PDB file of C-alpha atoms in Angstrom:
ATOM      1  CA  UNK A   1       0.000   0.000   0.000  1.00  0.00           C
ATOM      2  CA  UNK A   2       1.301   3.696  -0.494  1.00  0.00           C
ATOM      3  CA  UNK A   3      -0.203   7.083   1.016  1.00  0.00           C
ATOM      4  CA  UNK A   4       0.234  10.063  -0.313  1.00  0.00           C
ATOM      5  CA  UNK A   5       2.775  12.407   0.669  1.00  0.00           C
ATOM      6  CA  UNK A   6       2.859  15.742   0.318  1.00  0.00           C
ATOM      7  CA  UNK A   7       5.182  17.104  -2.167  1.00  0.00           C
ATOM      8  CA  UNK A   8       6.399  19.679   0.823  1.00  0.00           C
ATOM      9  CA  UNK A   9       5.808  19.423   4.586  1.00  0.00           C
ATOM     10  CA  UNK A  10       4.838  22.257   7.291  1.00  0.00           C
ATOM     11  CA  UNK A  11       8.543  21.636   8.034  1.00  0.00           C
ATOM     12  CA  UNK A  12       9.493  22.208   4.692  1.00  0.00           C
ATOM     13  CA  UNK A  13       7.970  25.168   4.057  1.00  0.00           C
ATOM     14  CA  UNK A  14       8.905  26.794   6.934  1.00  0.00           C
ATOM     15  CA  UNK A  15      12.838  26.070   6.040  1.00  0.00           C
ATOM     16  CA  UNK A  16      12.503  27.578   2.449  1.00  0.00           C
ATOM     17  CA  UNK A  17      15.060  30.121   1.546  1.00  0.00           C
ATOM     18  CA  UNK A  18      14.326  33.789   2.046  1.00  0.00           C
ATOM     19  CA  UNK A  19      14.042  34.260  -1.842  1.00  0.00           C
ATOM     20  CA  UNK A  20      11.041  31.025  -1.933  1.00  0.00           C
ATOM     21  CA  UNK A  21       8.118  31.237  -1.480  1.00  0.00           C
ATOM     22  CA  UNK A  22       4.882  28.640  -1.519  1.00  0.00           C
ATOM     23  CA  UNK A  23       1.757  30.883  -3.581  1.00  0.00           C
ATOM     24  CA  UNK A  24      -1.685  29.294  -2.994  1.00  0.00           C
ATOM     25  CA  UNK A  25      -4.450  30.441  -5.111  1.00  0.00           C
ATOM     26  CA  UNK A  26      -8.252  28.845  -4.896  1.00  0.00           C
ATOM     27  CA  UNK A  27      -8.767  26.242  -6.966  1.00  0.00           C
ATOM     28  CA  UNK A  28      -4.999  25.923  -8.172  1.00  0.00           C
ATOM     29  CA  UNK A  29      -2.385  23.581  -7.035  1.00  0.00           C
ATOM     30  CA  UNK A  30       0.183  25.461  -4.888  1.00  0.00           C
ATOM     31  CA  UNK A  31       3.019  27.002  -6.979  1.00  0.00           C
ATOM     32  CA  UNK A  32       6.808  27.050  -5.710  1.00  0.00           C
ATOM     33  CA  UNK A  33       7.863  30.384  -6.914  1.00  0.00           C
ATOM     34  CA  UNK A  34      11.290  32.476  -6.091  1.00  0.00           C
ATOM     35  CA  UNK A  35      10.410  35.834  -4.326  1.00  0.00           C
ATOM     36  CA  UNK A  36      10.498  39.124  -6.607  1.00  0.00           C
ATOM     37  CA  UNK A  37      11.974  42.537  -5.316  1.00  0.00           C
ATOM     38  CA  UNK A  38      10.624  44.919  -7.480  1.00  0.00           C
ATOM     39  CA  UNK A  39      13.151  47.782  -5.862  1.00  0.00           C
ATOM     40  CA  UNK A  40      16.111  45.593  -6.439  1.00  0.00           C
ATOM     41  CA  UNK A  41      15.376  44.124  -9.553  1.00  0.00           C
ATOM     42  CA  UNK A  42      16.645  45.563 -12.771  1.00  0.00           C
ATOM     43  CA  UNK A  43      13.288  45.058 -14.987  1.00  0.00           C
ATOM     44  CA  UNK A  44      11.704  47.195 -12.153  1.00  0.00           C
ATOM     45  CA  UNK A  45      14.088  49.695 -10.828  1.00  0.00           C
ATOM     46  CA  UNK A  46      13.160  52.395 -13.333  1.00  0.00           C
ATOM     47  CA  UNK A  47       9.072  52.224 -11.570  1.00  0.00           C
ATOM     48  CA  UNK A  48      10.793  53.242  -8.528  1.00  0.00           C
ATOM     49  CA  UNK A  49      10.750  56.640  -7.132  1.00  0.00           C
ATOM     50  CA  UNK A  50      12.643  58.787  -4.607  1.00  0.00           C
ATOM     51  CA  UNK A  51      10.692  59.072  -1.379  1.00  0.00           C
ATOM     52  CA  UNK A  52       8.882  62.628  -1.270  1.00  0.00           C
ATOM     53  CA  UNK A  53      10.911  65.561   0.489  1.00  0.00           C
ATOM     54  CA  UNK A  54       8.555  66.958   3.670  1.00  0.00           C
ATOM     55  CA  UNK A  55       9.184  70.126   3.924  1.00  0.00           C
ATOM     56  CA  UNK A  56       8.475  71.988   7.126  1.00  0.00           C
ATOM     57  CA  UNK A  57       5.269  73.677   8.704  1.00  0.00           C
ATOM     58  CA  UNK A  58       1.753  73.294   7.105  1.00  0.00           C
ATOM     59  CA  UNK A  59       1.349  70.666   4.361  1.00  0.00           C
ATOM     60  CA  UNK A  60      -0.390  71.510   0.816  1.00  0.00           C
ATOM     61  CA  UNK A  61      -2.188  68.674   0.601  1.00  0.00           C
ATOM     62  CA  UNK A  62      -3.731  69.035   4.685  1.00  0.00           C
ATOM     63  CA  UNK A  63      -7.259  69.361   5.298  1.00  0.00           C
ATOM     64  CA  UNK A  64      -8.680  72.637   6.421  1.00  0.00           C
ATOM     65  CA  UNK A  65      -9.524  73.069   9.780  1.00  0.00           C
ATOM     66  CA  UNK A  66     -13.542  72.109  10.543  1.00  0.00           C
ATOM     67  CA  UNK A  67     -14.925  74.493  13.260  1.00  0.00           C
ATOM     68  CA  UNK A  68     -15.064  73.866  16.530  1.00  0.00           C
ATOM     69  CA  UNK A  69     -18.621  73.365  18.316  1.00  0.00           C
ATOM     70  CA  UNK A  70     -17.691  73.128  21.854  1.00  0.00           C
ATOM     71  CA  UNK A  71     -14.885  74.702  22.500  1.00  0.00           C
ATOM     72  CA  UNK A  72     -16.248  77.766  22.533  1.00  0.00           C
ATOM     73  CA  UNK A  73     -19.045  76.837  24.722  1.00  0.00           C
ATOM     74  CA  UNK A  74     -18.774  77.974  28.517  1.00  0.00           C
ATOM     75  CA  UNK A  75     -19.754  75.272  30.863  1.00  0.00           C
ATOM     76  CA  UNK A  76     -23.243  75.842  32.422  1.00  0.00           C
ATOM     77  CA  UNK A  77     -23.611  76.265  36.106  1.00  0.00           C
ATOM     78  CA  UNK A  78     -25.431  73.666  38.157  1.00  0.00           C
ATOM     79  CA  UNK A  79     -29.355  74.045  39.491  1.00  0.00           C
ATOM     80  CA  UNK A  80     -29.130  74.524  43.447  1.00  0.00           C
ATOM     81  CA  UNK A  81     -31.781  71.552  43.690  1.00  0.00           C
ATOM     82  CA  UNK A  82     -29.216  69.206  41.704  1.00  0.00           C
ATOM     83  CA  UNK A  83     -26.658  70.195  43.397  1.00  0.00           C
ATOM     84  CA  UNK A  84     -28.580  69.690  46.653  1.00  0.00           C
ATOM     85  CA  UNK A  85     -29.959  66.379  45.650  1.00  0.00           C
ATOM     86  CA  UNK A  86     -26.130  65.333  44.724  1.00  0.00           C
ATOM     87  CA  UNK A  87     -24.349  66.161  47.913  1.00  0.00           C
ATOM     88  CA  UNK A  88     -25.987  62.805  49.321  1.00  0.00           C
ATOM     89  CA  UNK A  89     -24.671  60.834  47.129  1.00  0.00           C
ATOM     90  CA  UNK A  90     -28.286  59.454  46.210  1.00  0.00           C
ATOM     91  CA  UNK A  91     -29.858  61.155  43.045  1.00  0.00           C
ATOM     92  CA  UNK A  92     -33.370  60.783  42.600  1.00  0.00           C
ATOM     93  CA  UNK A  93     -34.111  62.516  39.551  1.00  0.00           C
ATOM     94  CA  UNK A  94     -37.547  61.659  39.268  1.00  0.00           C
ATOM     95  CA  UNK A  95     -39.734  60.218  41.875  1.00  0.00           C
ATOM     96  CA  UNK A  96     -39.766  55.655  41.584  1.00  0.00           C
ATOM     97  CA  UNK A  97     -43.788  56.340  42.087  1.00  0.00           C
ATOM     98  CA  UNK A  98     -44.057  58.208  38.245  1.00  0.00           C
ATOM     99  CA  UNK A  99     -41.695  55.738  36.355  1.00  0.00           C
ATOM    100  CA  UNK A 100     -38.656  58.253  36.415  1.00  0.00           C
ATOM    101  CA  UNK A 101     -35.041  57.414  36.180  1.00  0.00           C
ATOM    102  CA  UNK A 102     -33.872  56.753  39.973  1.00  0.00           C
ATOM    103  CA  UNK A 103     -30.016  56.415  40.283  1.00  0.00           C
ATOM    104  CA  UNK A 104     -28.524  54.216  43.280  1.00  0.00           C
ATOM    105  CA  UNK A 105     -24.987  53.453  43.789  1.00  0.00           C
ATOM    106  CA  UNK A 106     -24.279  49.829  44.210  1.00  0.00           C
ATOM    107  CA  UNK A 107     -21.646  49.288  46.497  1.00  0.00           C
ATOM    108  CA  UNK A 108     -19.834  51.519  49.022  1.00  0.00           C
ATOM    109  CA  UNK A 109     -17.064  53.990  47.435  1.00  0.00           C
ATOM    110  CA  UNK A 110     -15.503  54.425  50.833  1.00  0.00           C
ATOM    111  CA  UNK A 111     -12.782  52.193  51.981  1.00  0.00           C
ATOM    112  CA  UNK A 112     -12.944  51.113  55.980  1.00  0.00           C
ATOM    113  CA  UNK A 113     -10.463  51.820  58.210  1.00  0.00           C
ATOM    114  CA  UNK A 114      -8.747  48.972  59.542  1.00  0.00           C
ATOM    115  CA  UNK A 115      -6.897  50.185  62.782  1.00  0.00           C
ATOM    116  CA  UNK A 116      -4.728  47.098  63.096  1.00  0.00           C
ATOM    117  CA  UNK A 117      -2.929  48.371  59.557  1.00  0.00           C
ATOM    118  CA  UNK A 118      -1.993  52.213  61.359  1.00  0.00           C
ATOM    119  CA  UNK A 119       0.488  50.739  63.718  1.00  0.00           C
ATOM    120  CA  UNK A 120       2.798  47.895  62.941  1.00  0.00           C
ATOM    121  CA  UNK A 121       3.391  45.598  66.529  1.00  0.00           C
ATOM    122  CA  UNK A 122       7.002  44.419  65.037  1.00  0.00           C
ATOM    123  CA  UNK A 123      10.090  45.332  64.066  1.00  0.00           C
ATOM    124  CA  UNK A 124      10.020  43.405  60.818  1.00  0.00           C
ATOM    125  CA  UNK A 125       6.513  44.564  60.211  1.00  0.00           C
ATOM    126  CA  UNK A 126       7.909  48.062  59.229  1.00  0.00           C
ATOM    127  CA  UNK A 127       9.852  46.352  56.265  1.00  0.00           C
ATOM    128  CA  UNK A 128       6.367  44.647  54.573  1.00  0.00           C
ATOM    129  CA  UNK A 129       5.568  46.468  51.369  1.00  0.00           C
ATOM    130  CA  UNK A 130       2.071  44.860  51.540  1.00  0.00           C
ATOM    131  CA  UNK A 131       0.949  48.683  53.034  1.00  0.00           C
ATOM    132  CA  UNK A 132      -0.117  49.670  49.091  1.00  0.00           C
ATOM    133  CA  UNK A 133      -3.702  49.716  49.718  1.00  0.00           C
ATOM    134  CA  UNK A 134      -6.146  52.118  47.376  1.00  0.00           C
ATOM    135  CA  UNK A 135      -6.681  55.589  48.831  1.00  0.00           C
ATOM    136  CA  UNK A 136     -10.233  56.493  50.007  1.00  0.00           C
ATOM    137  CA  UNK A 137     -12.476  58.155  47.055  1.00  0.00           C
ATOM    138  CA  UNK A 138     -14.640  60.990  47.613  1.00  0.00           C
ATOM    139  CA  UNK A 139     -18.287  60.056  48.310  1.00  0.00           C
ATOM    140  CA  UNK A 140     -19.879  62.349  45.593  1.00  0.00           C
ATOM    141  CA  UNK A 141     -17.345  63.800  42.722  1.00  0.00           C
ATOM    142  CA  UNK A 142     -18.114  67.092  41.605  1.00  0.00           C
ATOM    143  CA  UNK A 143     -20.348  67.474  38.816  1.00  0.00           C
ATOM    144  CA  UNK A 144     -18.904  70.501  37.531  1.00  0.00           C
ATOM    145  CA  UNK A 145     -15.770  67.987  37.097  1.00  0.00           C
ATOM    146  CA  UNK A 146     -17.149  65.295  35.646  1.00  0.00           C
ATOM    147  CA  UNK A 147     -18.247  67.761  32.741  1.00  0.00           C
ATOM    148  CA  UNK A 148     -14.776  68.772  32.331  1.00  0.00           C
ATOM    149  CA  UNK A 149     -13.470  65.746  32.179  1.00  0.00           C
ATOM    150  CA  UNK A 150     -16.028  64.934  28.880  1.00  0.00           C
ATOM    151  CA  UNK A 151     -15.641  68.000  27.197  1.00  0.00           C
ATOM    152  CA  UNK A 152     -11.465  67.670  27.514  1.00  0.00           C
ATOM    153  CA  UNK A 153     -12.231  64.193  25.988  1.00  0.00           C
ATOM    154  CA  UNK A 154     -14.041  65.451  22.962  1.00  0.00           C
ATOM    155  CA  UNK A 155     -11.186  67.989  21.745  1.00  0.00           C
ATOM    156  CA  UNK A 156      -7.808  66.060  22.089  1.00  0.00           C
ATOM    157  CA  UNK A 157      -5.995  69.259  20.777  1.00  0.00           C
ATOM    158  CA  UNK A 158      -7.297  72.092  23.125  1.00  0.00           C
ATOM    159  CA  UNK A 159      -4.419  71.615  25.795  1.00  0.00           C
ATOM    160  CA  UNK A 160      -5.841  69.696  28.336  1.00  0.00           C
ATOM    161  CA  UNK A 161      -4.227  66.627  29.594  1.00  0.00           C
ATOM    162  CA  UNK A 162      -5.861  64.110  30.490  1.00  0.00           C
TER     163      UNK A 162
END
């Protein structure tokens, strides 16, 4: 009995020369062909050109600038009732009785103090680098912030690092 081999193996193919190359087409057996570089060869050569010379400043060939929408914009102050309905960290903006959005947070954003971790009771205690714990966040972040923060994201170019 004989099985069929294949003419090259995986192992094979990955060993070929730099200049070889296996082509596979659809429908076609695959070809063995040497590699072609078109910058070094001499049928070619003349196709190639010099890469372009930049020159400095604005390009010719740039887009214009599109305006700016929000830029411009100032940021609008804050209604005392949000703000008041904020501080508390709940925000009910709309009652759950008439089907309005109600916000809740989920978990606690406040890290408990563990007293034990303040004061270590050994000498060798000092040298433990486990002491990396998060810092506490703020219960409520400012809204006038968080606005800030968006608008600074929409215009990467306005100078604001985020």
């Amino acid at each position: 009995q004989e099985t069929a081999r294949p003419l090259l193996t995986p192992g094979e193919v990955m060993q070929l020369p730099p200049d070889e190359a296996v082509v596979m087409v659809s429908s076609v057996a695959p070809i063995k062909a040497k590699k072609l570089r078109y910058y070094a060869d001499a049928n070619f050569k003349r196709r190639v050109l010099p890469p372009p010379a930049l020159a400095d400043g604005q390009y010719a060939d740039a887009p214009p600038l599109r305006p700016d929408d929000w830029s411009g914009l100032a940021i609008p102050s804050v209604p005392a009732a949000l703000a008041a309905a904020s501080a508390d960290g709940l925000e009910n903006l709309g009652s759950a009785d008439d089907g309005g959005p109600r916000r809740q947070p989920e978990l606690s954003e406040t890290v408990a103090y563990d007293s034990e971790l303040a004061a270590p009771t050994a000498d060798l205690a000092l040298l433990d680098d486990d002491d990396d714990l998060p810092l506490p966040l703020p219960r409520q972040l400012d809204p006038a912030m968080q606005r800030s923060a968006r608008l600074a994201s929409l215009d990467p170019n306005d100078g604001i690092e985020l």
